[in-house]
PDB file of C-alpha atoms in Angstrom:
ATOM      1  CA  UNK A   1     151.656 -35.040 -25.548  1.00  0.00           C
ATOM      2  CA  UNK A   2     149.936 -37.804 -24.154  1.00  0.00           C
ATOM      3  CA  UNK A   3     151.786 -39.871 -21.845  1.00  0.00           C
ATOM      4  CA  UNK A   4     148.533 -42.865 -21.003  1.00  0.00           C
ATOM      5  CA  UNK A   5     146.127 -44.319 -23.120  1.00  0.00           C
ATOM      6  CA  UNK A   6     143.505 -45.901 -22.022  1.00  0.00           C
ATOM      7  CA  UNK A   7     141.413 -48.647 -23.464  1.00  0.00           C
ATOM      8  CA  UNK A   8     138.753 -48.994 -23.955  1.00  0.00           C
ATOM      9  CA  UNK A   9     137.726 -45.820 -25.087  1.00  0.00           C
ATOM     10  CA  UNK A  10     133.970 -46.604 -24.169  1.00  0.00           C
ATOM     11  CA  UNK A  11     132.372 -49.288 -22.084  1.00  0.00           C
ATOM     12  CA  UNK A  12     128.350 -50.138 -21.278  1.00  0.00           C
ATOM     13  CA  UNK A  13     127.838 -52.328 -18.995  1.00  0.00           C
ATOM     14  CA  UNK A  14     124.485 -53.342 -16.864  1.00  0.00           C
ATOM     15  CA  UNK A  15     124.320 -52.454 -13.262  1.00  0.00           C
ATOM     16  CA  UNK A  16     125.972 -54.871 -10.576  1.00  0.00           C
ATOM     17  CA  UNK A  17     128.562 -56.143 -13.109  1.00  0.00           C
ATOM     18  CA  UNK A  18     132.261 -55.424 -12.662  1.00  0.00           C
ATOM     19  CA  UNK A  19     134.053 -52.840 -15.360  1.00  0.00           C
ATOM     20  CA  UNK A  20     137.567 -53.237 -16.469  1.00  0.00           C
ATOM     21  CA  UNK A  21     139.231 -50.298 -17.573  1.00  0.00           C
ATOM     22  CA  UNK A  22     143.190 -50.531 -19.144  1.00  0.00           C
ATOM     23  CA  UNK A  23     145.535 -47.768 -19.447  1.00  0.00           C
ATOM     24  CA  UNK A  24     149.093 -48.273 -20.898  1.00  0.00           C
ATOM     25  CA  UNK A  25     151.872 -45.378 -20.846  1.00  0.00           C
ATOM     26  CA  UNK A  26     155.314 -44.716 -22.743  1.00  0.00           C
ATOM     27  CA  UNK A  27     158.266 -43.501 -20.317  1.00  0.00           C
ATOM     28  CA  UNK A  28     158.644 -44.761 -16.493  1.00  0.00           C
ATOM     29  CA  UNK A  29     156.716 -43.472 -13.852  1.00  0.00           C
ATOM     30  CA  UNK A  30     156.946 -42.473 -10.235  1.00  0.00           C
ATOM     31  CA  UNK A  31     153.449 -43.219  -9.649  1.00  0.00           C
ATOM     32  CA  UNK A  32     149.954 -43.755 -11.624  1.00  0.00           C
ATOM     33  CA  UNK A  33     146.870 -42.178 -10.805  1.00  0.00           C
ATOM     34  CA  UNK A  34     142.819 -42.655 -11.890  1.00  0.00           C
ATOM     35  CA  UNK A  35     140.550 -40.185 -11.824  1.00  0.00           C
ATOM     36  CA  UNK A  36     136.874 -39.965 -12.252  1.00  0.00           C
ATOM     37  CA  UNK A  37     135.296 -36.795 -14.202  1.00  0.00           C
ATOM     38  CA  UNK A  38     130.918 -36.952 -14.382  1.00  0.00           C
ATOM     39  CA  UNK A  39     130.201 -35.016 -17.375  1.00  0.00           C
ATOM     40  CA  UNK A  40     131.157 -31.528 -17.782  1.00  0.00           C
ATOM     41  CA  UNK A  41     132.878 -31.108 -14.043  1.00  0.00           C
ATOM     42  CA  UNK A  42     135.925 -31.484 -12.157  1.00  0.00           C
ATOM     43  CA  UNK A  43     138.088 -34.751 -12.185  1.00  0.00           C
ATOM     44  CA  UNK A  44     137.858 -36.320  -8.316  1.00  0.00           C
ATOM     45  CA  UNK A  45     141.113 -38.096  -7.493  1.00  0.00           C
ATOM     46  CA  UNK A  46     140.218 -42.162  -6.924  1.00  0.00           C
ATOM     47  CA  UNK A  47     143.265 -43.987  -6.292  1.00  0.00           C
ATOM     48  CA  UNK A  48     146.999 -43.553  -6.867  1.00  0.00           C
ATOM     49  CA  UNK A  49     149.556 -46.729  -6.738  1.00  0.00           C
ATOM     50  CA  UNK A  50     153.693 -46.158  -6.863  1.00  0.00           C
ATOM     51  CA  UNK A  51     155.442 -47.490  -9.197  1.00  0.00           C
ATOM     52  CA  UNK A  52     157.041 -50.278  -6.513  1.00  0.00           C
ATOM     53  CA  UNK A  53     153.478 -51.571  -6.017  1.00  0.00           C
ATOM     54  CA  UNK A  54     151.795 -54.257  -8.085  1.00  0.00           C
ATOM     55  CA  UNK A  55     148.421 -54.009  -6.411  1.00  0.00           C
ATOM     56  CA  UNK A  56     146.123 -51.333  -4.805  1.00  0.00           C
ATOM     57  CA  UNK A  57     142.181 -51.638  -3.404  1.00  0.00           C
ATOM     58  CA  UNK A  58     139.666 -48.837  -2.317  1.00  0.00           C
ATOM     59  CA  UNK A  59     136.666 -49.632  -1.482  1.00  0.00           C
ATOM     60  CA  UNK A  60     135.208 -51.136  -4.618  1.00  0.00           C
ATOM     61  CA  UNK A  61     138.533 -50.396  -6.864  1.00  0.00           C
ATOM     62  CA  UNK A  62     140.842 -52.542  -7.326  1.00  0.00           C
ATOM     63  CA  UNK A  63     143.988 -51.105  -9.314  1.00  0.00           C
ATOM     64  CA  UNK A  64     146.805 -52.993 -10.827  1.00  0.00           C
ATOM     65  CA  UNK A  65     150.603 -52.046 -11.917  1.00  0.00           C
ATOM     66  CA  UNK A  66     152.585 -53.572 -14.189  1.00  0.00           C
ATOM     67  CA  UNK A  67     155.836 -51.823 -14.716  1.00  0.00           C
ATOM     68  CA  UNK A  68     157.631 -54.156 -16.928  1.00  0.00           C
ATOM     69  CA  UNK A  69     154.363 -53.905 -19.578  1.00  0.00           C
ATOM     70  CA  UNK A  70     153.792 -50.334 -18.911  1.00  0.00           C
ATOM     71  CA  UNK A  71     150.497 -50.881 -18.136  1.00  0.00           C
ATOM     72  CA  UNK A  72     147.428 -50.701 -15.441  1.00  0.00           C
ATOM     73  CA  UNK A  73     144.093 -51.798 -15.237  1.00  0.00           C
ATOM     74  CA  UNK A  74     140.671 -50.215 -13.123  1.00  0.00           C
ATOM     75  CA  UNK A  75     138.312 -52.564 -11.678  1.00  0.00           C
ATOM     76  CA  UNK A  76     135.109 -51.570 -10.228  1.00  0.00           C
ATOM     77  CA  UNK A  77     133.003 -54.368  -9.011  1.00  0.00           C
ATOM     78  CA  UNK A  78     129.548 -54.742  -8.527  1.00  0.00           C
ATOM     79  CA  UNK A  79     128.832 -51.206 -10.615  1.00  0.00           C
ATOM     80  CA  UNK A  80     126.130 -48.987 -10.132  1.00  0.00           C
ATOM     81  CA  UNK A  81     124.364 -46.617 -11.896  1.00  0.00           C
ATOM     82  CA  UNK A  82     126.035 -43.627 -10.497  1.00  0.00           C
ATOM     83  CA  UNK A  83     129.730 -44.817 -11.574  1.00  0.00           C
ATOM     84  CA  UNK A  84     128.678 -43.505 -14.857  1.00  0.00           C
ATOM     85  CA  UNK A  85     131.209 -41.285 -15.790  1.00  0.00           C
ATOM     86  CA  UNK A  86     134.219 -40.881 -17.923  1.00  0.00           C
ATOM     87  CA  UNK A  87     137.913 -42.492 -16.523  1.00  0.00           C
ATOM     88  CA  UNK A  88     141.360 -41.005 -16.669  1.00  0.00           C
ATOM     89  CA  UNK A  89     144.563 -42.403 -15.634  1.00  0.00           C
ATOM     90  CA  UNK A  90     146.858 -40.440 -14.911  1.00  0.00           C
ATOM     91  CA  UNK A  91     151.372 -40.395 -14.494  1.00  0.00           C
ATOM     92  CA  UNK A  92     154.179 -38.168 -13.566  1.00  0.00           C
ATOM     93  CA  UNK A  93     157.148 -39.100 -15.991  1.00  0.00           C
ATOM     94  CA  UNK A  94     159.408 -37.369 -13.662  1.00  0.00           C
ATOM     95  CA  UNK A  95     158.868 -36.722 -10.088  1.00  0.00           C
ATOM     96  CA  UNK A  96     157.682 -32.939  -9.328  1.00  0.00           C
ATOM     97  CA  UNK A  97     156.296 -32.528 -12.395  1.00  0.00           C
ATOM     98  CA  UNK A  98     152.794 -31.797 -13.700  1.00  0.00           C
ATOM     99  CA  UNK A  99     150.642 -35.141 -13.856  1.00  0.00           C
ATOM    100  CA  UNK A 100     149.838 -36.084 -17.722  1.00  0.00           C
ATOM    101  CA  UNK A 101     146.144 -37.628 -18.655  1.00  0.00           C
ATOM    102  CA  UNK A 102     144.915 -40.168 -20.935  1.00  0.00           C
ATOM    103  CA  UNK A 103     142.142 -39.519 -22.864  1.00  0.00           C
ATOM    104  CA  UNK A 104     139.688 -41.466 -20.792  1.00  0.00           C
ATOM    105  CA  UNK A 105     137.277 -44.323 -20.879  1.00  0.00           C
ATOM    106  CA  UNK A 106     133.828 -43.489 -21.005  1.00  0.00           C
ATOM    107  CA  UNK A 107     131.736 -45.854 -18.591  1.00  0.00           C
ATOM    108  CA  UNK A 108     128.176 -46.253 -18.912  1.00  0.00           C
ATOM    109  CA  UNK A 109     126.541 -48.388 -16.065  1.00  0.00           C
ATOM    110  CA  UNK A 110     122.594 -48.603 -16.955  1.00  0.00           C
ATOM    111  CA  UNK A 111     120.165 -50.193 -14.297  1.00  0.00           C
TER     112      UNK A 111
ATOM    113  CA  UNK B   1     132.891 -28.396  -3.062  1.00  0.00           C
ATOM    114  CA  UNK B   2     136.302 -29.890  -3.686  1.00  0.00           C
ATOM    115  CA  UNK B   3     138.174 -27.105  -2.153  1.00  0.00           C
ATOM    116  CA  UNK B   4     139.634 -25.609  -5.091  1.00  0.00           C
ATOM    117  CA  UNK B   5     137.447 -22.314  -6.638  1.00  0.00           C
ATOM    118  CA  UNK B   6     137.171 -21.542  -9.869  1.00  0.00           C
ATOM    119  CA  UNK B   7     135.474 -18.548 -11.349  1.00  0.00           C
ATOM    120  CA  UNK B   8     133.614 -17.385 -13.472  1.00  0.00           C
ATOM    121  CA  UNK B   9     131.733 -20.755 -13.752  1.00  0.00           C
ATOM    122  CA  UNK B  10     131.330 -20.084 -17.882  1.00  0.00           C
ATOM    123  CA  UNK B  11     132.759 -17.464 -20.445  1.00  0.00           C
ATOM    124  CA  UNK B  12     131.527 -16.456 -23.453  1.00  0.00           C
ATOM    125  CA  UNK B  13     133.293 -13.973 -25.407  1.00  0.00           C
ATOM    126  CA  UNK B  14     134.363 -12.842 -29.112  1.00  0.00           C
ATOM    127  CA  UNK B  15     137.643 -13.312 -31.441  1.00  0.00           C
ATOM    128  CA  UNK B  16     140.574 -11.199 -30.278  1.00  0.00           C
ATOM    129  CA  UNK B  17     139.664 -10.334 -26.752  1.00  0.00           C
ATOM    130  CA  UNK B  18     141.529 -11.390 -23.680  1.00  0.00           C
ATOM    131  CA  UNK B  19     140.436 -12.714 -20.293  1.00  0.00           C
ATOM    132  CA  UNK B  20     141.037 -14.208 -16.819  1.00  0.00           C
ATOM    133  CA  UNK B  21     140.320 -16.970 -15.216  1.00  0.00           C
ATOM    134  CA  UNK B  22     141.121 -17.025 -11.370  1.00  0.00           C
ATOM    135  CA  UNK B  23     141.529 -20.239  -9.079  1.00  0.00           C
ATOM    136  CA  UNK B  24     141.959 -20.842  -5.164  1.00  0.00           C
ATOM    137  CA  UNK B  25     143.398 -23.304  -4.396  1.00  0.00           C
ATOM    138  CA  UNK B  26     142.405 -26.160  -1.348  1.00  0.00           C
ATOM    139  CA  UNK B  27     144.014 -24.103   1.646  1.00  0.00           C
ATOM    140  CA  UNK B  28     147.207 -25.659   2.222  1.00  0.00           C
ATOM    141  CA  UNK B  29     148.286 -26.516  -1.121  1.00  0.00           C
ATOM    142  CA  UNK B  30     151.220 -24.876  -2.564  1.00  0.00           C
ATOM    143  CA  UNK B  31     150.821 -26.107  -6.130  1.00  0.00           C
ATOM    144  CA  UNK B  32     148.869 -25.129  -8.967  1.00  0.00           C
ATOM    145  CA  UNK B  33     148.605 -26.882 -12.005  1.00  0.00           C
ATOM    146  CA  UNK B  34     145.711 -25.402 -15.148  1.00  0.00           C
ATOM    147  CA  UNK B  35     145.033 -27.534 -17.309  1.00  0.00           C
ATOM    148  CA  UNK B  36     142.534 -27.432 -20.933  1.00  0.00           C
ATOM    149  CA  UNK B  37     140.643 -29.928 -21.508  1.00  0.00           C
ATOM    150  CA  UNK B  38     138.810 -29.846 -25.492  1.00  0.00           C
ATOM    151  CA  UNK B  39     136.560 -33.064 -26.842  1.00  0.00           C
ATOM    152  CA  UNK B  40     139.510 -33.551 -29.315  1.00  0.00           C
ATOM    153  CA  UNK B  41     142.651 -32.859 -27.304  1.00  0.00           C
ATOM    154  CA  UNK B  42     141.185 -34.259 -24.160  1.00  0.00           C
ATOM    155  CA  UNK B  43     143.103 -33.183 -21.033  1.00  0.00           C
ATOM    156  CA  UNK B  44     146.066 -30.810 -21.839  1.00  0.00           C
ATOM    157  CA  UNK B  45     148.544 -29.552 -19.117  1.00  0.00           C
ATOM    158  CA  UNK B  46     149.482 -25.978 -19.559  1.00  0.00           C
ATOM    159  CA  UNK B  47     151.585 -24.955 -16.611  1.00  0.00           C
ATOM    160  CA  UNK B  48     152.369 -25.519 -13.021  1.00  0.00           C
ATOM    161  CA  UNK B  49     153.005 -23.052 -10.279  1.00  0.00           C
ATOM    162  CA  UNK B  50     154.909 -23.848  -6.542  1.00  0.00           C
ATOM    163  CA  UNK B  51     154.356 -21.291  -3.772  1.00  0.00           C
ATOM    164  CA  UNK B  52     154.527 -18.652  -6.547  1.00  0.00           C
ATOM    165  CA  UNK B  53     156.896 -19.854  -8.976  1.00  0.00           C
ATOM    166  CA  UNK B  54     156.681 -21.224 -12.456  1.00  0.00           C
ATOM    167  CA  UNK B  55     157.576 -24.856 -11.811  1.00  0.00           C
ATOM    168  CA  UNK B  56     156.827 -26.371 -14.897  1.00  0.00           C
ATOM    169  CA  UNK B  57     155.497 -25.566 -18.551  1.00  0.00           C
ATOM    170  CA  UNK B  58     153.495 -27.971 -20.950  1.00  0.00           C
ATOM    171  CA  UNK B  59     151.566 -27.080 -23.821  1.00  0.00           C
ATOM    172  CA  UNK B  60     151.124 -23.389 -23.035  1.00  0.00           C
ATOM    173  CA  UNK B  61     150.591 -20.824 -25.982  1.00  0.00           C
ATOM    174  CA  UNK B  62     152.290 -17.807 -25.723  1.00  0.00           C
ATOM    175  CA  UNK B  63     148.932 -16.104 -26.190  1.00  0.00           C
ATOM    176  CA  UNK B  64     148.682 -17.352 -22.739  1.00  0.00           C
ATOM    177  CA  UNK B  65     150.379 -16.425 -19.275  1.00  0.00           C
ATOM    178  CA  UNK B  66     149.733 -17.159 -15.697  1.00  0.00           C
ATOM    179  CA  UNK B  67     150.876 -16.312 -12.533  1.00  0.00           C
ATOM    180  CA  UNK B  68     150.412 -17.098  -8.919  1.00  0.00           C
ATOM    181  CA  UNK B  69     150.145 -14.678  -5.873  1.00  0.00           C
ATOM    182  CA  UNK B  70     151.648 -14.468  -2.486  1.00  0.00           C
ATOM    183  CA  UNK B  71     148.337 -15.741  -1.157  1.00  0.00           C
ATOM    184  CA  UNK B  72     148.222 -18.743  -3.531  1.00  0.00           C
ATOM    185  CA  UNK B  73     145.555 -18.007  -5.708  1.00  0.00           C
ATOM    186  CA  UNK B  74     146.230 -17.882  -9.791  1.00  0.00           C
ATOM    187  CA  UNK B  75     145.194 -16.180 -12.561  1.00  0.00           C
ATOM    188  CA  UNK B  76     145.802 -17.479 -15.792  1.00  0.00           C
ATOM    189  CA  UNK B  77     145.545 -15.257 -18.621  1.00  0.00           C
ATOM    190  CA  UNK B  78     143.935 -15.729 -22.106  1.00  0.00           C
ATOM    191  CA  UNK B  79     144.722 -13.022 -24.793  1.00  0.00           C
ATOM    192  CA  UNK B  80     143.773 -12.256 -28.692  1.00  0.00           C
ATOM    193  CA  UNK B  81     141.619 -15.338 -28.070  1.00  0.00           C
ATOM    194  CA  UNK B  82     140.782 -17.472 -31.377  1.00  0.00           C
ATOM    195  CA  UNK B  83     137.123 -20.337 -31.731  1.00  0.00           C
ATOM    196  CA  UNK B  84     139.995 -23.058 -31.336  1.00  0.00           C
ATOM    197  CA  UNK B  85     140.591 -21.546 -27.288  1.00  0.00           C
ATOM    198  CA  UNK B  86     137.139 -22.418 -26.498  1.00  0.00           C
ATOM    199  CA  UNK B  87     137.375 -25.491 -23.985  1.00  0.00           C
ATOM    200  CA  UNK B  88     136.780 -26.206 -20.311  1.00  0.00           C
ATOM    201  CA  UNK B  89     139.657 -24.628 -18.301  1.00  0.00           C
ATOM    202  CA  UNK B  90     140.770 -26.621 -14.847  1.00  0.00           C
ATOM    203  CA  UNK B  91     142.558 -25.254 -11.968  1.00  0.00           C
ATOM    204  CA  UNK B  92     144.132 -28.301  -9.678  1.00  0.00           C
ATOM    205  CA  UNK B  93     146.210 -28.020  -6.128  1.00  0.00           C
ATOM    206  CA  UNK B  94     148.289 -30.506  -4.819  1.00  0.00           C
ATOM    207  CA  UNK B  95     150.106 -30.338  -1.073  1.00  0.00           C
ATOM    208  CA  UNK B  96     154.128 -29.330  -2.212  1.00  0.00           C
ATOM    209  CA  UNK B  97     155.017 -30.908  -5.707  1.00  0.00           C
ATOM    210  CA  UNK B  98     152.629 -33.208  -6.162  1.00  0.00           C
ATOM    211  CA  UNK B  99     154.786 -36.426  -5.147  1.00  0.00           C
ATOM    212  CA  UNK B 100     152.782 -39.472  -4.532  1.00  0.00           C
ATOM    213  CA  UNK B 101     149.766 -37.155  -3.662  1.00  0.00           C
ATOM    214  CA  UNK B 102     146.692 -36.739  -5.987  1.00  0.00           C
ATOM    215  CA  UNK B 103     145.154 -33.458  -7.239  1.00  0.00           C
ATOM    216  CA  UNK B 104     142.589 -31.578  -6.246  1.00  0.00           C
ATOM    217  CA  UNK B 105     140.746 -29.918  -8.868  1.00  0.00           C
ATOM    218  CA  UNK B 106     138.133 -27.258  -9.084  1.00  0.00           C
ATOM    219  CA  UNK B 107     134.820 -27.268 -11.360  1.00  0.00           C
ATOM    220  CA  UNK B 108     136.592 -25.623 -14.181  1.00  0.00           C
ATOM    221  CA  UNK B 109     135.633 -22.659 -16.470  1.00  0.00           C
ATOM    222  CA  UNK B 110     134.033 -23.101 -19.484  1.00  0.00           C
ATOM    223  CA  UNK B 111     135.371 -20.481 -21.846  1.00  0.00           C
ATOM    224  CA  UNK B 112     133.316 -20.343 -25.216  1.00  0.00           C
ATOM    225  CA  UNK B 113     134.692 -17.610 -27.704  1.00  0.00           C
ATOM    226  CA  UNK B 114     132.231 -16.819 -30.515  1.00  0.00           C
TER     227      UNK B 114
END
């Protein structure tokens, strides 16, 4: 079952502009995740903010949690070509178990 | 090279037959998670193993089975294998049970049964 969604499900954007990226989920969470996956390979962990935290940066992301909506957004500012790739967030409804995926947002940054 | 191994790399097999996909995990990490991910399911978790346990199930046929060994490698196992099985296959680790740590996962196996 699919626990995040995220939205929207595809975004082009021109290099050096920021991309926003929105994933809402159902139950309560421990902690939320976001993952990057370039075509066809593994997903590379990017970030992860608890559940008690509102904000989160690394780098060039900037993540956001908002328990009482049930909701998160991605930022990556000033994007470049090579953040083309496809987005997942990512939560653990209960703690210890297995981490459940959205169905991603497809970013396409063109130069 | 994430740290996690996957192999093989691809698949490609016929209707009915059964294979294995092995995974390493990133040396330290207890947990193993494999996971399917298909263009119209997306990212589908199938099961979860702790230091050689079964720690959690998801959306596992019973076609399928997996186990993990004393030296922390897995194996999951793919029998009487129908078109609908063919997908990318993805091993993860995470240090202990995954609390407030990310995953680590491997290149996957592409598994395409003709």
């Amino acid at each position: 079952s699919q626990q995040g969604e995220e939205d929207p499900q595809a975004l082009s954007i021109q290099e050096g502009e920021n991309a926003t990226m929105n994933c809402s989920y159902k139950t309560s969470i421990n902690n939320l995740q976001w993952y990057r996956q370039n075509s066809g390979r593994g997903l590379v962990h990017l970030i992860l903010i608890r559940s008690n935290e509102r904000e989160k940066h690394s780098g060039r992301l900037r993540v956001t949690l908002d328990t009482s909506k049930k909701s998160s957004s991605l930022l990556i500012t000033a994007s470049r070509a090579a953040d083309t790739a496809s987005y997942f967030c990512a939560t653990d409804p209960q703690a210890g178990t297995a981490l459940i995926f959205g169905k991603g947002t497809t970013l396409s940054v063109s130069s | 090279d994430s740290g996690v191994t996957q192999t093989p790399k691809h698949l490609i097999t016929a209707t009915g037959q059964r294979v294995t996909l092995r995974c390493s995990p990133r040396s330290g990490d207890l947990s193993v998670y494999w996971y399917q991910q298909s263009l119209d399911q997306g990212l589908q978790f199938l099961i979860q193993y702790y230091n050689g346990e079964e720690r959690a199930k998801g959306n596992i046929l019973e076609r399928f089975s997996a186990q993990q060994f004393p030296d922390l490698h897995s194996e999951l196992n793919l029998s009487s294998l129908e078109l609908g099985d063919s997908a990318l296959y993805f091993c993860a680790s995470s240090v202990a049970g995954q609390l407030n740590y990310g995953y680590t996962f491997g290149s996957g196996t592409r598994l395409t049964v003709v």
